[in-house]
Tab-separated table of C-alpha atoms and ligand atoms in Angstrom:
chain	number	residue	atom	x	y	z
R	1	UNK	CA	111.255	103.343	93.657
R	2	UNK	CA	114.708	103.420	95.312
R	3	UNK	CA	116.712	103.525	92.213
R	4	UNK	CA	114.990	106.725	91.820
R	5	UNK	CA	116.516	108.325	94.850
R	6	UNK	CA	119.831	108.273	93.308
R	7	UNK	CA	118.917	110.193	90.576
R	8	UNK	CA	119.560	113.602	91.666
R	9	UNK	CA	116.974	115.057	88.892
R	10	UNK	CA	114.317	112.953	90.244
R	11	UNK	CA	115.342	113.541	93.548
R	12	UNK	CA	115.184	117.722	92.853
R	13	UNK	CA	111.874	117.627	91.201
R	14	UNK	CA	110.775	115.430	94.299
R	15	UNK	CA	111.782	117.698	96.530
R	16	UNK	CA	110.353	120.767	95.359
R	17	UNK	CA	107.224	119.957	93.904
R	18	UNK	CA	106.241	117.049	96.517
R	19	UNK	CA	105.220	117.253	99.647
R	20	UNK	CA	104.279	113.434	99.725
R	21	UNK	CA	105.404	110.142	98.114
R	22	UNK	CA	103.622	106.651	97.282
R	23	UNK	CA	106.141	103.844	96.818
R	24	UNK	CA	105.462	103.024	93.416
R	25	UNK	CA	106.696	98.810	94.130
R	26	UNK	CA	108.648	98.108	97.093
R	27	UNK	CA	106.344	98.828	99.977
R	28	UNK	CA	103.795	95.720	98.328
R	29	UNK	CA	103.711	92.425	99.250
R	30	UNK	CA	104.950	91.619	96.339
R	31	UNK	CA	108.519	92.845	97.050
R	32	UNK	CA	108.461	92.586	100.906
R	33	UNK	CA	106.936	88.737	101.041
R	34	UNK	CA	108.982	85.940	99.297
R	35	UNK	CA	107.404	82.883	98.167
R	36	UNK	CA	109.406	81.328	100.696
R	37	UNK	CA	107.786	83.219	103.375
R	38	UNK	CA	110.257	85.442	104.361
R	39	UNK	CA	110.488	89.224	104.062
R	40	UNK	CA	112.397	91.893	102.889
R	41	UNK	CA	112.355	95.477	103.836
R	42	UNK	CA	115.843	97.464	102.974
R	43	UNK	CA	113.810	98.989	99.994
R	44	UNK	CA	110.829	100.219	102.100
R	45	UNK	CA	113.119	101.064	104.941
R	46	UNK	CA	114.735	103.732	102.257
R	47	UNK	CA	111.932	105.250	100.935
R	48	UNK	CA	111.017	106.146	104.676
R	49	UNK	CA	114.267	106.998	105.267
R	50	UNK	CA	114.008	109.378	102.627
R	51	UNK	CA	110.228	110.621	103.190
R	52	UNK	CA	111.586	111.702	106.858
R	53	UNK	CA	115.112	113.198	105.891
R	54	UNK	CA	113.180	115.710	102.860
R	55	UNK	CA	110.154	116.012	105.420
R	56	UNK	CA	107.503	114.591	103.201
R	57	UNK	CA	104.940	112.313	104.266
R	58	UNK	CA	105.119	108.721	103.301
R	59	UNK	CA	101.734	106.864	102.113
R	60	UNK	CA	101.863	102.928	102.357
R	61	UNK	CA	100.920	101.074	99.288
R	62	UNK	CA	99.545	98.482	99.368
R	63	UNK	CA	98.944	95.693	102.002
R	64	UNK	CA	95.981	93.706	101.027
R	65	UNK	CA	95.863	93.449	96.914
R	66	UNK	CA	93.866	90.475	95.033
R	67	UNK	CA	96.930	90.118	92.663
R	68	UNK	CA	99.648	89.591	95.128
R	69	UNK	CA	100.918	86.935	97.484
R	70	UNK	CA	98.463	84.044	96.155
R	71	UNK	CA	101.945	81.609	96.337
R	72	UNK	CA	103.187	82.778	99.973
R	73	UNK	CA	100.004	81.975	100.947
R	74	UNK	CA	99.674	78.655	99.024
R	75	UNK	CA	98.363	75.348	100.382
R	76	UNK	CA	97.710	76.877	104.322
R	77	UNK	CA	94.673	75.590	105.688
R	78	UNK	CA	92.231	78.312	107.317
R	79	UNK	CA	93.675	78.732	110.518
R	80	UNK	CA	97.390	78.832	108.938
R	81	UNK	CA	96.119	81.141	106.608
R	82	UNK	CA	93.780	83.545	108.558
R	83	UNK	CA	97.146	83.889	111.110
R	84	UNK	CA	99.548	84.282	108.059
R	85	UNK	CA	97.062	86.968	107.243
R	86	UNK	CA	97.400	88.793	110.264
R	87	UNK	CA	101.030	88.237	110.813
R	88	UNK	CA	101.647	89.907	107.196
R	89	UNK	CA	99.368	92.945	107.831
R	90	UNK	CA	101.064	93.280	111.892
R	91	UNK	CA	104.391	92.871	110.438
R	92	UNK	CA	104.475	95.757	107.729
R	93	UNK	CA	102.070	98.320	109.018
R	94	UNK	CA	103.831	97.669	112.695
R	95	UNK	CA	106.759	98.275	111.276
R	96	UNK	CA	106.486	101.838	109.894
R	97	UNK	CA	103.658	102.838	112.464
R	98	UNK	CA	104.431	106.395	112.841
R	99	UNK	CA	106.215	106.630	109.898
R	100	UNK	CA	103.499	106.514	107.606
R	101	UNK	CA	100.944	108.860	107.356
R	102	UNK	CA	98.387	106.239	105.894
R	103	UNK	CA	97.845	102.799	104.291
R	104	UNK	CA	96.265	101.619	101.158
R	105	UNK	CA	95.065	98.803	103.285
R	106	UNK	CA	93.076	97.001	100.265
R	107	UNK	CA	93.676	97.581	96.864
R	108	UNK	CA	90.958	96.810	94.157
R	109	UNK	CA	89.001	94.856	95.429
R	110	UNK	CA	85.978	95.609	93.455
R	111	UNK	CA	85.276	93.433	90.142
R	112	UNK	CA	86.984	95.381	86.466
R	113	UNK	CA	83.536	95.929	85.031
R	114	UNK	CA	82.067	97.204	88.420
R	115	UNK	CA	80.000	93.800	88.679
R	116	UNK	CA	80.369	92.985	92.550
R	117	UNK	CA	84.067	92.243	94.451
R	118	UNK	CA	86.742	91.020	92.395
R	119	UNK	CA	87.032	87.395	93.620
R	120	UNK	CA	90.216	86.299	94.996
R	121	UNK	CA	92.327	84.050	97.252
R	122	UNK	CA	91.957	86.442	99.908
R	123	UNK	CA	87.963	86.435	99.391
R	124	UNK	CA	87.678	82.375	98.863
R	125	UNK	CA	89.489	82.445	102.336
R	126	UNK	CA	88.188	84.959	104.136
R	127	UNK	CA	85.213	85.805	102.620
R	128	UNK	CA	84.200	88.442	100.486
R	129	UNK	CA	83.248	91.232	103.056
R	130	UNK	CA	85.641	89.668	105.357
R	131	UNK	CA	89.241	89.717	103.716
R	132	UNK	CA	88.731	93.279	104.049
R	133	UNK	CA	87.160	94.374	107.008
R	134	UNK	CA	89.581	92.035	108.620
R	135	UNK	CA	92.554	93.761	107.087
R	136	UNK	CA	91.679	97.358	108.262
R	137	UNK	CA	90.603	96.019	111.823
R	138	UNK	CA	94.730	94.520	111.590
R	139	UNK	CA	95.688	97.348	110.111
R	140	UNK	CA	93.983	99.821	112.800
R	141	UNK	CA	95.441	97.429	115.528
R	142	UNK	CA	98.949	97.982	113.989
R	143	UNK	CA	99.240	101.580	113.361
R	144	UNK	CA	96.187	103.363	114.539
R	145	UNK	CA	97.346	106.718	113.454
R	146	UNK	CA	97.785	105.660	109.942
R	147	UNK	CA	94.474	107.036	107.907
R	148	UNK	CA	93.184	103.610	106.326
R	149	UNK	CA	92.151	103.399	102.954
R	150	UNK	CA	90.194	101.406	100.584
R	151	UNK	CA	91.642	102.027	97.273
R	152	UNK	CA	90.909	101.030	93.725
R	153	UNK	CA	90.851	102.448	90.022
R	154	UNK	CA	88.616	103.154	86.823
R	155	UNK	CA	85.801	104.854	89.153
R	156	UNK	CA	85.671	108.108	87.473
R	157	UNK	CA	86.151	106.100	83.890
R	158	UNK	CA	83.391	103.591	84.731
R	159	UNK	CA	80.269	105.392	86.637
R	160	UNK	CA	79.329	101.353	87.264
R	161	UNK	CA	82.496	100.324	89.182
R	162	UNK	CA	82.512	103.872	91.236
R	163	UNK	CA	79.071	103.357	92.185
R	164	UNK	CA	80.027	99.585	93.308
R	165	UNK	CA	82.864	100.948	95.338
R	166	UNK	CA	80.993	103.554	97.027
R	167	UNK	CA	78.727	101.279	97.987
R	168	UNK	CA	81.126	98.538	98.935
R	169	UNK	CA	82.460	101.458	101.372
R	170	UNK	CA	79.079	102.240	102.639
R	171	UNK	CA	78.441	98.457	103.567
R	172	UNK	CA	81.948	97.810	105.362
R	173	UNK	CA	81.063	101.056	107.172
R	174	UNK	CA	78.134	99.445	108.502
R	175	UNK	CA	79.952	96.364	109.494
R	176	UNK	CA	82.476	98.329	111.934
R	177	UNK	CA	85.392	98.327	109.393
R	178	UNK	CA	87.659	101.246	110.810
R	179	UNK	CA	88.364	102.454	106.953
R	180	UNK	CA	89.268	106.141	107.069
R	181	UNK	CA	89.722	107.458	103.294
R	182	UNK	CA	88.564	106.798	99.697
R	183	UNK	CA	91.791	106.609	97.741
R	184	UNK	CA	90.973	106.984	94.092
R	185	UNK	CA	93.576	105.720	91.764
R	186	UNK	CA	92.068	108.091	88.821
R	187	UNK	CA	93.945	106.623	85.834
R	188	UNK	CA	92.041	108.718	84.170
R	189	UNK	CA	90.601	108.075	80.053
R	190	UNK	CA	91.037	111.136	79.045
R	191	UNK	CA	87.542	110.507	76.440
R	192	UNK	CA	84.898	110.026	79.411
R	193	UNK	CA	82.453	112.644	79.152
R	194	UNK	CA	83.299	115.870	80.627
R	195	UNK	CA	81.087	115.800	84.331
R	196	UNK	CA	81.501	112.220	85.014
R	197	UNK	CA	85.171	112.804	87.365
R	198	UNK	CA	83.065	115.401	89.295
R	199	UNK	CA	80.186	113.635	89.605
R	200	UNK	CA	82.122	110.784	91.260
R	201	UNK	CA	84.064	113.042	93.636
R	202	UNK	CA	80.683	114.464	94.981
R	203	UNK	CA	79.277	110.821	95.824
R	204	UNK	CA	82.861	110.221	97.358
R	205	UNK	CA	82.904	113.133	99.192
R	206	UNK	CA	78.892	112.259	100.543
R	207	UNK	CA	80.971	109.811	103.481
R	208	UNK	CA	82.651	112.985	105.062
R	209	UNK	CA	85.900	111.207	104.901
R	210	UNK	CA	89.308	112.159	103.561
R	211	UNK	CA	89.534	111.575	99.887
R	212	UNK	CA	93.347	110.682	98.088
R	213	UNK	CA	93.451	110.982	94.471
R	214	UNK	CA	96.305	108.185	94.611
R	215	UNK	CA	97.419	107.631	91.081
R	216	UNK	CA	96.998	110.479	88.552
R	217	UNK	CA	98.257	109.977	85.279
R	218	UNK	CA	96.408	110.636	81.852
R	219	UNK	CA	97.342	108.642	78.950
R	220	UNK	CA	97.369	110.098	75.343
R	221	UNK	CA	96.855	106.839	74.010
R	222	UNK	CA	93.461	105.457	73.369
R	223	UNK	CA	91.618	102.282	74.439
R	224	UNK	CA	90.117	102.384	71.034
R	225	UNK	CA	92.128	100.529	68.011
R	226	UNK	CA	91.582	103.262	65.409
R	227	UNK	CA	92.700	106.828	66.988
R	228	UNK	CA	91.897	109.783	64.683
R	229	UNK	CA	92.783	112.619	67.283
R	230	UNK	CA	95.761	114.854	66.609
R	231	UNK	CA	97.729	115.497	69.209
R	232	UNK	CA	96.467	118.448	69.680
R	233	UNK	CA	93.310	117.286	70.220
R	234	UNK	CA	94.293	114.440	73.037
R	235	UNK	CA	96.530	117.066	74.618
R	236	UNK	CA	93.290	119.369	75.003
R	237	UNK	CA	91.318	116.462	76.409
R	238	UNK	CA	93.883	115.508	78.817
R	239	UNK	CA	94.016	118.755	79.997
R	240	UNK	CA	90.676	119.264	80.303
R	241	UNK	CA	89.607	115.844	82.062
R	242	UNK	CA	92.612	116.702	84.821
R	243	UNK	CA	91.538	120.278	85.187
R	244	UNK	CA	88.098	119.015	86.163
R	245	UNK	CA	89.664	116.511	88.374
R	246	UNK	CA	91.771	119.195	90.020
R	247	UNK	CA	89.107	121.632	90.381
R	248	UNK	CA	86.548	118.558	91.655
R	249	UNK	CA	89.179	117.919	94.372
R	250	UNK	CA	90.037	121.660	95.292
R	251	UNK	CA	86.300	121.984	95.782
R	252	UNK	CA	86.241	119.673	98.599
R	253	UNK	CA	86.283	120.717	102.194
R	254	UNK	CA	89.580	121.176	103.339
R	255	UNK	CA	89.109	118.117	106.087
R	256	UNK	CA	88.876	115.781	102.838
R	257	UNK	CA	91.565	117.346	100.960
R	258	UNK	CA	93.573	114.222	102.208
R	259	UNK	CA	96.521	114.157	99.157
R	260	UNK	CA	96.868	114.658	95.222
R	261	UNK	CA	99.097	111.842	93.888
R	262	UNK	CA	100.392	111.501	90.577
R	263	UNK	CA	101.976	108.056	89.658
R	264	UNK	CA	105.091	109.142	88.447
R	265	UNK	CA	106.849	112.178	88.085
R	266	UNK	CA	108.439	112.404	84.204
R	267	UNK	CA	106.634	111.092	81.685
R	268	UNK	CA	109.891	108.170	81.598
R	269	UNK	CA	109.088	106.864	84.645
R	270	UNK	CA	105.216	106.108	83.734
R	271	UNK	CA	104.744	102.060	84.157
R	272	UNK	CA	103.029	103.482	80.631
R	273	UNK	CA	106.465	104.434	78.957
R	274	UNK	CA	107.811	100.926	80.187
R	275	UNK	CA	107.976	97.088	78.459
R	276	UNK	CA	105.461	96.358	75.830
R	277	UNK	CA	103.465	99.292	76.817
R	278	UNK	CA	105.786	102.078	76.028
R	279	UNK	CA	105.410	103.815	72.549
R	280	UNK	CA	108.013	106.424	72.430
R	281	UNK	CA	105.641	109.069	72.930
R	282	UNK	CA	102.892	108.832	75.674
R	283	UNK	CA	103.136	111.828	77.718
R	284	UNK	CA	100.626	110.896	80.817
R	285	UNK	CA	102.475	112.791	83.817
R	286	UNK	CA	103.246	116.343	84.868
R	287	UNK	CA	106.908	116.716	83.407
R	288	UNK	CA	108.526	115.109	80.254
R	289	UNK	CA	111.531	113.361	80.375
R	290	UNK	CA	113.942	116.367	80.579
R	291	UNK	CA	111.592	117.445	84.163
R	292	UNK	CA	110.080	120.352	82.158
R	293	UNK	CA	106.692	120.941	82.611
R	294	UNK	CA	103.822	119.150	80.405
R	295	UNK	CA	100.454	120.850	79.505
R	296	UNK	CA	99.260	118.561	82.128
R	297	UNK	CA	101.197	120.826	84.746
R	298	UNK	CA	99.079	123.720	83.688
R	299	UNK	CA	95.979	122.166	83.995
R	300	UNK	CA	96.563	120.956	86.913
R	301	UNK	CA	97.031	124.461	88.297
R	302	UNK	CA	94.879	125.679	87.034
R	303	UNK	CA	92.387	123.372	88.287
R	304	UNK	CA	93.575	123.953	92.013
R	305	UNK	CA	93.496	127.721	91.498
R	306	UNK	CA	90.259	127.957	89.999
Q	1	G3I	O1	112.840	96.372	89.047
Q	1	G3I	C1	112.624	94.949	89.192
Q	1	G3I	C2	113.737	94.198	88.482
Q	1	G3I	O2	114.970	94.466	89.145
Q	1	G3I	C3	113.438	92.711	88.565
Q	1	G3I	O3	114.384	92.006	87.804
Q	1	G3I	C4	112.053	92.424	88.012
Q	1	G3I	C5	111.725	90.960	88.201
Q	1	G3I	O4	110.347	90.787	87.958
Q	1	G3I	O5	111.063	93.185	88.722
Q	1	G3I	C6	111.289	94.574	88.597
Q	1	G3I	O6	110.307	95.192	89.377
Q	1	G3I	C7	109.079	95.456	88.719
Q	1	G3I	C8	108.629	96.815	89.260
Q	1	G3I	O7	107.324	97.150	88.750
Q	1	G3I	C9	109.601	97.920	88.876
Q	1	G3I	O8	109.596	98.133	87.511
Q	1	G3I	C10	108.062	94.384	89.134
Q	1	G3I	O9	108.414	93.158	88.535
Q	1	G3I	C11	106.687	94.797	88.617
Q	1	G3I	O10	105.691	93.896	89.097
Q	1	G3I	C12	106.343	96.191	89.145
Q	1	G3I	O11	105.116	96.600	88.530
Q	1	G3I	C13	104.374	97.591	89.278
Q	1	G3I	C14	102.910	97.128	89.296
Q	1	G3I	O12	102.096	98.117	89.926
Q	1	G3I	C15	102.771	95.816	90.058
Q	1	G3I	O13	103.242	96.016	91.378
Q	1	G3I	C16	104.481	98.935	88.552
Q	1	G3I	O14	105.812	99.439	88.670
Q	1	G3I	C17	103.522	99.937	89.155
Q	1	G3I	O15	103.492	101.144	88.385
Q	1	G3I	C18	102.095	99.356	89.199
Q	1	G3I	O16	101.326	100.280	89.880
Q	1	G3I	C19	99.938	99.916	90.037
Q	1	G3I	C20	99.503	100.302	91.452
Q	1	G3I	O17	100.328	99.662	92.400
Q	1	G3I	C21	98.032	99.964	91.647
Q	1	G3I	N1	97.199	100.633	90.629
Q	1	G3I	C22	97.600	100.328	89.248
Q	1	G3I	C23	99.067	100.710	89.027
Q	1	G3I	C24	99.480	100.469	87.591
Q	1	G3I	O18	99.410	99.105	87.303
């Protein structure tokens, strides 16, 4: 986020151990669309800004998500909306065509227990097929170099949901939908069996297209109410669930090696470690708050050198 660029610790740890950036908020429709209709784009015109001065690449997130602009888009009939529709996704992906490397063009669309498509104002409108194929056919009309991907979370964690998405891909494919990567959020649990991240990254990698692990972080904290681990013990399954991601990802061919994102540099500026959610503790990212390295930033290597 652009408050984040004027901290020069974030900015150094950036720097040298990035060679790519996801805006975490301001690049969404969320931020750029006001209810009003209008838009906003000093924030995302920064982070590019930034992305091109340091000489890192700059991966748009998000256009099309089910949780986002359902007042903008309020009370327009189906031509109004359909247009609206179009003019959003022409507007912001024309706007930074060549300046981003690729678009999370829809963003979890498939249903949280892996039951069908999430539905959505987007889907009652459009259809559920046809929100998205729509999106990346707007999406490839406004940037065509941008690598277009469908995106979404919890498909190593739930074998269900991955296989849904997967599918979901395979099915747009067929329609003509011009999507061009797999972005996998990988929030990962760190108490899914060991196998189960690899085993989704080999049906992933079965489409031959580029894959983006888009979100890594690995939360110490479990779903469960009653948490017996030391933290010893979560430490050594966090490690050991991102070392098999790692390693999953390192495995594939280099023409799918699309990017490795974490969400989050220091463990402080984790959505985890914020509001309600934050416990003082959770260490889910790479470095801790003082930008040392975590145990995470070992396994990590170690999963890309192995
Ligand atoms: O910073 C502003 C503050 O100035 C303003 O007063 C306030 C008013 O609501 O908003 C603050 O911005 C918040 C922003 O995070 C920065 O903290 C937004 O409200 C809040 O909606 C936004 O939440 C983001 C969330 O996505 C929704 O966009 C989180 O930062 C971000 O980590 C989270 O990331 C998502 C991915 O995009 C998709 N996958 C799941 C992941 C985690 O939920």
């Amino acid at each position: 986020m652009t408050g984040q660029l004027d901290d020069p610790r974030w900015v150094r740890l950036a720097t040298t151990h990035f060679s790519q950036l996801t805006p975490e908020w301001e690049m969404k429709m969320e931020y750029i669309l006001s209810d009003d209709g209008s838009y906003r784009f000093q924030a995302p015109d920064r982070l590019a800004t930034f992305c091109a001065t340091n000489g890192m690449r700059l991966h748009g997130h998000a256009l099309i998500w089910f949780s986002q602009g359902v007042k903008a888009f309020a009370g327009l009939d189906q031509a109004r909306f359909a247009a609206a529709y179009d003019h959003y996704i022409a507007t912001v992906a024309g706007r930074y065509r060549g300046r981003v490397a690729s678009w999370d063009v829809v963003n979890e669309a498939i249903a949280e227990d892996g039951n069908g498509l999430r539905d959505c104002h987007w889907s009652r409108a459009l259809g559920q097929d046809g929100y998205m194929i729509r999106a990346f056919e707007q999406a490839k009309l406004a940037d065509p170099g941008a690598v277009l991907f469908l995106n979404d979370y919890n498909l190593e964690n739930n074998p269900r949901k991955g296989a849904t998405f997967l599918r979901t891909v395979e099915r747009l494919l067929r329609a003509g939908a011009p999507i061009g990567g797999i972005g996998t959020q990988s929030h990962l649990d760190i108490d899914i069996p060991a196998g189960q991240t690899a085993a989704f990254m080999r049906d992933a990698a079965a489409f031959g297209l580029p894959i983006h692990v888009s979100e890594l972080d690995a939360s110490l904290n479990s779903e469960r109410r009653l948490d017996t681990r030391s933290p010893g013990q979560k430490l050594a399954r966090q490690q050991a669930r991102v070392t098999e991601l790692a390693q999953a990802f390192s495995d594939l061919p280099a023409a799918q090696r699309f990017a490795f994102t974490v969400w989050g540099i220091r463990d402080t500026d984790s959505w985890l470690r914020r509001g309600e959610r934050d416990d003082g503790r959770d260490s889910p990212l790479l470095f801790n708050a003082a930008g040392r390295p975590n145990p995470m930033f070992g396994a990590l290597a170690d999963g890309f050198q192995s």
